[in-house]
Short mmCIF file of C-alpha atoms in Angstrom, two decimals:
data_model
loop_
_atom_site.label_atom_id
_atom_site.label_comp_id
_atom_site.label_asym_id
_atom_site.label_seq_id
_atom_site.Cartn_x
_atom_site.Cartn_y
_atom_site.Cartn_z
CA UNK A 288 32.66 -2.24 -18.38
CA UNK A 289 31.69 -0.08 -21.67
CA UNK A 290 29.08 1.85 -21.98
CA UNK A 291 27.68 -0.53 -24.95
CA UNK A 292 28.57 -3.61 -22.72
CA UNK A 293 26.30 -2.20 -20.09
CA UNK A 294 23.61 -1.00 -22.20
CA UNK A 295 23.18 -4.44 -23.63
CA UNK A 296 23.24 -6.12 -20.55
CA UNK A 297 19.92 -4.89 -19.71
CA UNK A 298 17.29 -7.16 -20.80
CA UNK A 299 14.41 -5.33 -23.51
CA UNK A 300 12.00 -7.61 -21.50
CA UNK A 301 11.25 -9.68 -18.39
CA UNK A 302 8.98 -12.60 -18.06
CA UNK A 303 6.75 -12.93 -15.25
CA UNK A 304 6.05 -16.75 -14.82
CA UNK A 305 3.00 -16.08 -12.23
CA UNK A 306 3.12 -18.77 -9.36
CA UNK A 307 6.12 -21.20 -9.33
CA UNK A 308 4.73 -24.73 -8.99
CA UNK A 309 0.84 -24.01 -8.82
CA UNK A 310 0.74 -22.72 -12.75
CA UNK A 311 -1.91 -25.39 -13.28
CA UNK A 312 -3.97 -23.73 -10.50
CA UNK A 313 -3.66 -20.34 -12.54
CA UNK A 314 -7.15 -20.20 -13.73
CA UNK A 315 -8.55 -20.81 -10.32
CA UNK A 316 -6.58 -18.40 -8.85
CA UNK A 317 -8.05 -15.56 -11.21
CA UNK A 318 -11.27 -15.59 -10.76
CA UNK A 319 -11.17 -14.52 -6.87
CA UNK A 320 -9.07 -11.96 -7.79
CA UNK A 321 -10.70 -10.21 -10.78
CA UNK A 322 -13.92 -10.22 -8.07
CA UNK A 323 -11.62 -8.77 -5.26
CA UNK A 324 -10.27 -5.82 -8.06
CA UNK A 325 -13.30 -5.21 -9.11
CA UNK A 326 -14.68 -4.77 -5.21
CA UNK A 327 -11.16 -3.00 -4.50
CA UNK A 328 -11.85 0.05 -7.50
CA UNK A 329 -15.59 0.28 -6.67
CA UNK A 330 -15.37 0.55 -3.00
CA UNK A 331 -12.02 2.86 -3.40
CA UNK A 332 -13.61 5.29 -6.15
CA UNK A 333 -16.67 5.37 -4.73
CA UNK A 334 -14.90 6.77 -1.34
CA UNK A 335 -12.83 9.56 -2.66
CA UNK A 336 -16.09 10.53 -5.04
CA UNK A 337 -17.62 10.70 -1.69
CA UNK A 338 -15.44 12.42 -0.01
CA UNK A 339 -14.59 14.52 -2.87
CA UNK A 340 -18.19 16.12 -3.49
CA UNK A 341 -19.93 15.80 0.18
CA UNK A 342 -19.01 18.73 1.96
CA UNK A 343 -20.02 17.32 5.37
CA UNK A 344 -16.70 14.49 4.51
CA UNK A 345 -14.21 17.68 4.03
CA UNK A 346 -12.88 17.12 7.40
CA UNK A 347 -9.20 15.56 8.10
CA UNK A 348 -9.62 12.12 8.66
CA UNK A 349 -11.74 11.90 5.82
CA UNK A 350 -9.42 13.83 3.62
CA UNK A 351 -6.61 11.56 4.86
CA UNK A 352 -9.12 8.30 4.25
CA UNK A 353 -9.58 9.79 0.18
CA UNK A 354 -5.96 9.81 0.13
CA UNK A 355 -5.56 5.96 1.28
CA UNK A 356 -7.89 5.20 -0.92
CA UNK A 357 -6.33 6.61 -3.87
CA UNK A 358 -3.38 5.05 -3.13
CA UNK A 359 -5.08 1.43 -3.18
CA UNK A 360 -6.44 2.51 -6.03
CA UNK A 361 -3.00 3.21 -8.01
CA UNK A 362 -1.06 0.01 -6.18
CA UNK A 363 -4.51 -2.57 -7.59
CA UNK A 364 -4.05 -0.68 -10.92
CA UNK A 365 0.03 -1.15 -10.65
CA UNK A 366 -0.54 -5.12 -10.24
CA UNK A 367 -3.67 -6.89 -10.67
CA UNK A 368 -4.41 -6.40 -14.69
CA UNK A 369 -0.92 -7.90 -15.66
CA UNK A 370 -1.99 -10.72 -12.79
CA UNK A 371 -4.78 -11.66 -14.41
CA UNK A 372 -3.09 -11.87 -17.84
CA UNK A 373 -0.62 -13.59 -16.79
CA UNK A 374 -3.29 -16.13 -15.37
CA UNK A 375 -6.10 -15.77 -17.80
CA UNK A 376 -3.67 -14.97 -20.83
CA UNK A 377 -0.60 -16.62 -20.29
CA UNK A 378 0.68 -12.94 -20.80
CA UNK A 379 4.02 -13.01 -18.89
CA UNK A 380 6.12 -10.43 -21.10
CA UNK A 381 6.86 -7.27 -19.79
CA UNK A 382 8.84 -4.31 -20.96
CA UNK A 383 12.20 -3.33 -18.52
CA UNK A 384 11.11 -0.17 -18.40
CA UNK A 385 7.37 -1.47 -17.70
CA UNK A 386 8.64 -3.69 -15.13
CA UNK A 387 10.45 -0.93 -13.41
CA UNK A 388 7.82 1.18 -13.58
CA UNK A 389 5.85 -1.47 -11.76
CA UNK A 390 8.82 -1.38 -9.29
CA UNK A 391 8.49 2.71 -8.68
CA UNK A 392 5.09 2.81 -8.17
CA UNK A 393 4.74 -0.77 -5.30
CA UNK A 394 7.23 0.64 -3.33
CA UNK A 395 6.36 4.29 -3.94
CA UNK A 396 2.21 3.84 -3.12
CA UNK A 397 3.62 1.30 0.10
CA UNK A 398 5.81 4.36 1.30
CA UNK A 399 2.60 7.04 0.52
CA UNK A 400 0.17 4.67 2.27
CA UNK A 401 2.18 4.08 5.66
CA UNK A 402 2.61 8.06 5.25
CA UNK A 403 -1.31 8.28 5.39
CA UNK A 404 -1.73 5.81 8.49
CA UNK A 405 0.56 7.98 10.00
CA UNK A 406 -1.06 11.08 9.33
CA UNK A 407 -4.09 9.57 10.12
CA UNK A 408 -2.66 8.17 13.23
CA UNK A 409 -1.93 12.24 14.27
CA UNK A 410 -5.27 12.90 13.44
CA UNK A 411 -6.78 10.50 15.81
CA UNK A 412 -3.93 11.26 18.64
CA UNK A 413 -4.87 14.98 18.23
CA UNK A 414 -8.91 14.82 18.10
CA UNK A 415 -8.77 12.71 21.61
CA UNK A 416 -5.90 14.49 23.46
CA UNK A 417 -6.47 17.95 22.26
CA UNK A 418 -9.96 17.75 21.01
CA UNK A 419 -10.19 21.76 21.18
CA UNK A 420 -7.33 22.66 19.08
CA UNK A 421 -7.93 19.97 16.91
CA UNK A 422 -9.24 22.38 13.65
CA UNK A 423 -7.17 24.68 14.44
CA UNK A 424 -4.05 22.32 14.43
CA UNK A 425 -5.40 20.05 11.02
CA UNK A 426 -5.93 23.26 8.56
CA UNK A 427 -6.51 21.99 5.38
CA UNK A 428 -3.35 23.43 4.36
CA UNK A 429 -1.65 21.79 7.27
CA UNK A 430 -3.33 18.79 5.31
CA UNK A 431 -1.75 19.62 2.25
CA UNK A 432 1.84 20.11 3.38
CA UNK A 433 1.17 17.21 5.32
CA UNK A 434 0.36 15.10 1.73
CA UNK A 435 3.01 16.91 -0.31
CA UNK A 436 5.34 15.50 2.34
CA UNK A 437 4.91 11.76 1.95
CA UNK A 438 4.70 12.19 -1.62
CA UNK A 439 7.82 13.68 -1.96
CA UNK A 440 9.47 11.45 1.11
CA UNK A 441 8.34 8.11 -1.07
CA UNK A 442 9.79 9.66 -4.55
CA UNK A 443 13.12 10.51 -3.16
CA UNK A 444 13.03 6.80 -1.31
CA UNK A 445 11.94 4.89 -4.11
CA UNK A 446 13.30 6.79 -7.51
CA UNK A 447 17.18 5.39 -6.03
CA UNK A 448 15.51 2.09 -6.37
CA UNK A 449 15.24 2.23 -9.65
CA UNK A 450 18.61 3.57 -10.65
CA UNK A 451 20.01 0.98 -8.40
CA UNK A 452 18.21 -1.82 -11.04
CA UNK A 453 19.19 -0.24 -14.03
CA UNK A 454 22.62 0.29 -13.59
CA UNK A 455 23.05 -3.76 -13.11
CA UNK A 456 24.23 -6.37 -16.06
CA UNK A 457 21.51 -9.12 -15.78
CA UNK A 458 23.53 -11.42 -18.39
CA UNK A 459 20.83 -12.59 -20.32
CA UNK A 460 18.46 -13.43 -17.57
CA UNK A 461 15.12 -12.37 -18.04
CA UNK A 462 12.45 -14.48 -15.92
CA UNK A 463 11.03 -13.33 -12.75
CA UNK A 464 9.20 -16.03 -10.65
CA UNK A 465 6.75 -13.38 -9.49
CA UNK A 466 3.10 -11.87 -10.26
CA UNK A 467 4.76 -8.50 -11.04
CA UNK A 468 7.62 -6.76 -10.49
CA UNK A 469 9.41 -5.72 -7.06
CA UNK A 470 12.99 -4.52 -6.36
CA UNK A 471 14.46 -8.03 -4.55
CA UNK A 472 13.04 -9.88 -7.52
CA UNK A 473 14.48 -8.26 -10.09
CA UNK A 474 17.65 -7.50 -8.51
CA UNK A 475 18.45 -11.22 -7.66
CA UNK A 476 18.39 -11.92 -11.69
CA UNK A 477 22.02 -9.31 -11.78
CA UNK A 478 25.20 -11.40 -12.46
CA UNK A 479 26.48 -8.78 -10.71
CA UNK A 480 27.34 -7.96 -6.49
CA UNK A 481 23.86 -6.81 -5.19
CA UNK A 482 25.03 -5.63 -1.87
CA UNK A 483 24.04 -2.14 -2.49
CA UNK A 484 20.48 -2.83 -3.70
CA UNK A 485 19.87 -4.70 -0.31
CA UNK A 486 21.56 -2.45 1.94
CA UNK A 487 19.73 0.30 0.32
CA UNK A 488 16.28 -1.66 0.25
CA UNK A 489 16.19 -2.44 3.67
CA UNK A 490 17.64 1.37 4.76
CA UNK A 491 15.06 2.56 2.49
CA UNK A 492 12.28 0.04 4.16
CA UNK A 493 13.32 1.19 7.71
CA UNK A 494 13.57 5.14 6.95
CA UNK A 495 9.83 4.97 5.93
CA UNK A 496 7.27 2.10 6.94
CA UNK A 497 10.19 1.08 9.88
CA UNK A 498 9.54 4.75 11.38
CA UNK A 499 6.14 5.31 10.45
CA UNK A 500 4.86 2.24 12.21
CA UNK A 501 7.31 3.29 15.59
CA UNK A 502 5.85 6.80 15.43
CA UNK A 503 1.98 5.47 14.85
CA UNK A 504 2.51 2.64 17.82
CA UNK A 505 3.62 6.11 19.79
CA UNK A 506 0.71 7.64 19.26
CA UNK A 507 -1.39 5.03 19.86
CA UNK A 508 0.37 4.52 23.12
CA UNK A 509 -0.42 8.13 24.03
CA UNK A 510 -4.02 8.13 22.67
CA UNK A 511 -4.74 4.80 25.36
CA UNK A 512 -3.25 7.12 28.11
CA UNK A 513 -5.76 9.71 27.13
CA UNK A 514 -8.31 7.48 26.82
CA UNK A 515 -8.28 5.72 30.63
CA UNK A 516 -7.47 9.65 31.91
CA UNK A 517 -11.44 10.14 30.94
CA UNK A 518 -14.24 10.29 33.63
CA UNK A 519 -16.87 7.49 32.35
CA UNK A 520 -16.70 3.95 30.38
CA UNK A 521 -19.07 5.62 27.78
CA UNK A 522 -16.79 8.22 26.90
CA UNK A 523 -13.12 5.62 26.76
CA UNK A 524 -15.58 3.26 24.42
CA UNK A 525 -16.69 6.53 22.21
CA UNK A 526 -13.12 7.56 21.92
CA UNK A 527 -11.79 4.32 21.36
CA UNK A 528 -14.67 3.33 18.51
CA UNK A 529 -13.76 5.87 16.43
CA UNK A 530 -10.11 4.68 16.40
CA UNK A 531 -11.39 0.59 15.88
CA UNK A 532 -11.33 1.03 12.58
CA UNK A 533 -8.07 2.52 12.05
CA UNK A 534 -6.30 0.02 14.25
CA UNK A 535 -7.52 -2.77 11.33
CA UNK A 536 -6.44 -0.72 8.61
CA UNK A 537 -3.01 -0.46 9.97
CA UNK A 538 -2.88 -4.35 11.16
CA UNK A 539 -3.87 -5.26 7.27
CA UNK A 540 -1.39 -3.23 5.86
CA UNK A 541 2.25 -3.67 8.33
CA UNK A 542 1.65 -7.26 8.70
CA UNK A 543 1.55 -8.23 5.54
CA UNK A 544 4.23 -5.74 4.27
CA UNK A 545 6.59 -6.25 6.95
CA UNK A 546 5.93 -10.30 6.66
CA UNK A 547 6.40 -9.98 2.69
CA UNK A 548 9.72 -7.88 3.40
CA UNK A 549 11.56 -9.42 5.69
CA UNK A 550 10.81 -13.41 3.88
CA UNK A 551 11.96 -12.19 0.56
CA UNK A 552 15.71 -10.86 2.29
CA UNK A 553 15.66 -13.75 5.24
CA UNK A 554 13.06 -16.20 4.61
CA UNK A 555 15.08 -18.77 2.47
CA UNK A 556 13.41 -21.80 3.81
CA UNK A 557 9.66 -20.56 3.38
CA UNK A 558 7.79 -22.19 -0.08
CA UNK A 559 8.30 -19.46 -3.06
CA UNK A 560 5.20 -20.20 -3.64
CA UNK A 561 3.44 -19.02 -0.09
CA UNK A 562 5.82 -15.91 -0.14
CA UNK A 563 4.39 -15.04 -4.01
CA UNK A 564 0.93 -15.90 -2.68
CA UNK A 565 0.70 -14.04 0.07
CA UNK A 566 2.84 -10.85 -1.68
CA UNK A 567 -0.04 -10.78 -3.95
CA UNK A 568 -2.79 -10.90 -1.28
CA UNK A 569 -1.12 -7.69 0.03
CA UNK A 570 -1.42 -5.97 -3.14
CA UNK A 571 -5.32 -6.53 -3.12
CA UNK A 572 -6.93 -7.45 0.35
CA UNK A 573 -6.35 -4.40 2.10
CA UNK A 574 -7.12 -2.11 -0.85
CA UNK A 575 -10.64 -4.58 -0.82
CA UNK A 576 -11.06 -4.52 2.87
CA UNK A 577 -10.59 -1.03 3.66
CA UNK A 578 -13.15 1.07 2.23
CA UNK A 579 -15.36 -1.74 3.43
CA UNK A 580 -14.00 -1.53 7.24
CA UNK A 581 -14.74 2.37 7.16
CA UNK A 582 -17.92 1.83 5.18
CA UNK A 583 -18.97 -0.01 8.26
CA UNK A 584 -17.51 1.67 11.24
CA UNK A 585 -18.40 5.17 10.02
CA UNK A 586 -22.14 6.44 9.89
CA UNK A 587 -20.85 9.36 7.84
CA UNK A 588 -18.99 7.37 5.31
CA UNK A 589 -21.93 5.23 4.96
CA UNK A 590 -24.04 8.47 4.11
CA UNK A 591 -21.79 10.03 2.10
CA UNK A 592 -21.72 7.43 -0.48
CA UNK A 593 -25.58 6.83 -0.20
CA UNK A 594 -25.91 10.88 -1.27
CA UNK A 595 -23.59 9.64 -3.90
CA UNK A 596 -25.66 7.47 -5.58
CA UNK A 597 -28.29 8.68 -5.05
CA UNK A 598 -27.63 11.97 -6.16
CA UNK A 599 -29.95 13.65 -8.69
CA UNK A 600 -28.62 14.42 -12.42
CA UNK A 601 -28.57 18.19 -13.23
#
């Protein structure tokens, strides 16, 4: 095909219709989740302030719990505010280049954030196993490398996934029965063999979140060992409360992803509308629930943000 064939094959902009079938409901559906957002940024910035300026937080799995929460942050931001246009507004258009950039950064913050869990995962098998070389092992530079890692691990995994969209024809089709933009859904509106964008999806899918959650059920596996290896029930409980809250994070965030994944590539006789309903519940109940499930399992969190607020102006 020509270059100029190709070039204008590729739509200026996509429309997003929302919710196939319940766009009556639209309204309805907006108002929980402009209260969820707003919940979701507050309880999100208010945890990586705290972190950020108590120095009693500036410990690893704190560090590692700013980091999820700045990646909830960016994937609410990535999705919610053209959500709510869509449903307050009737705002479906979106740019290509908008819509892929909504495609970089969902896949890129899912691959940072199973990154974290991981880390944090490590954290937790370390502190419990080998509780005496556990500062010495999570430096903050160890922390660091550690973070520049995922980063780059979910850039090189995702970035593909955008070249892979933009060098399809889409013919002229331009509407996307989604909320916002993901790979599968925009892919599926080529006239052209997709083979290669769902090979490389679900390669892609398994090389980060497929591994991650292997290696974190690992640890976990190892950390239980530990756990029944100790002398009293007081100590197993203590070591196993401070990994409670962890163990929810990662349950809110596989299921739904994993769910979500496999449904869009295999789930052909599931309602669109439950798969787009549920897709957007994972882009905004965990980033809700989390800060609020550490809020409440960790004293120091707790205290943290308290200082926080209540922290006198210079």
């Amino acid at each position: 095909m020509p270059a100029a064939n190709s070039s204008s094959s590729v739509p200026q902009r996509l429309f997003l219709v929302g919710i196939p079938g319940l766009e009556e409901f639209h309204l309805w559906f907006a108002v929980p989740l402009c209260l969820m957002y707003a919940v979701a940024l507050l309880g999100n910035l208010g945890l990586v302030a705290a972190v950020a300026l108590d120095p009693a937080l500036h410990q690893p799995m704190y560090i590692f719990l700013a980091m999820l929460a700045t990646t909830d942050v960016v994937l609410s931001c990535t999705t919610i505010p053209k959500a709510l246009g869509i449903f307050w507004f009737h705002s479906r258009a979106i740019s290509f280049g908008g819509c892929l950039a909504q495609v970089f950064f969902i896949h890129f913050v899912s691959a940072m954030e199973s990154a974290i869990l991981l880390a944090m995962a490590f954290d937790r098998y370390v502190a419990i196993c080998h509780p005496l070389r556990h500062a010495a092992i999570l430096t903050h530079s160890v922390i660091r490398r550690i973070g520049l890692a995922a980063f780059l691990r979910a850039f090189s995994a995702v970035v593909t996934l955008v070249f892979l969209l933009r060098r399809l024809p889409y013919c002229g089709h331009d509407v996307v029965p989604h909320t916002y933009c993901e790979h599968m859904g925009v892919a599926r509106l080529a006239c052209a063999d997709i083979t290669v964008n769902v090979v490389y999806g679900l390669t892609a899918a398994m090389s980060t979140l497929g591994i991650d959650s292997v290696l974190i059920c690992a640890s976990y596996g190892l950390i239980v060992r530990a756990v029944f290896q100790l002398p009293t029930k007081e100590a197993r409980h203590k070591a196993l409360d401070t990994c409670g809250s962890h163990i929810c994070v990662i349950l809110l965030f596989y299921t739904p992803a994993f769910f979500s994944f496999f449904t869009h590539r295999f789930g052909h006789q599931i309602p669109r509308h439950v798969h787009i309903l549920l897709a957007n519940l994972y882009v905004i109940v965990p980033p809700m629930l989390n800060p609020i499930i550490y809020g409440a399992k960790m004293k120091l969190i707790r205290e943290g943000i308290t200082r926080l607020f209540l922290r006198k102006p210079f």
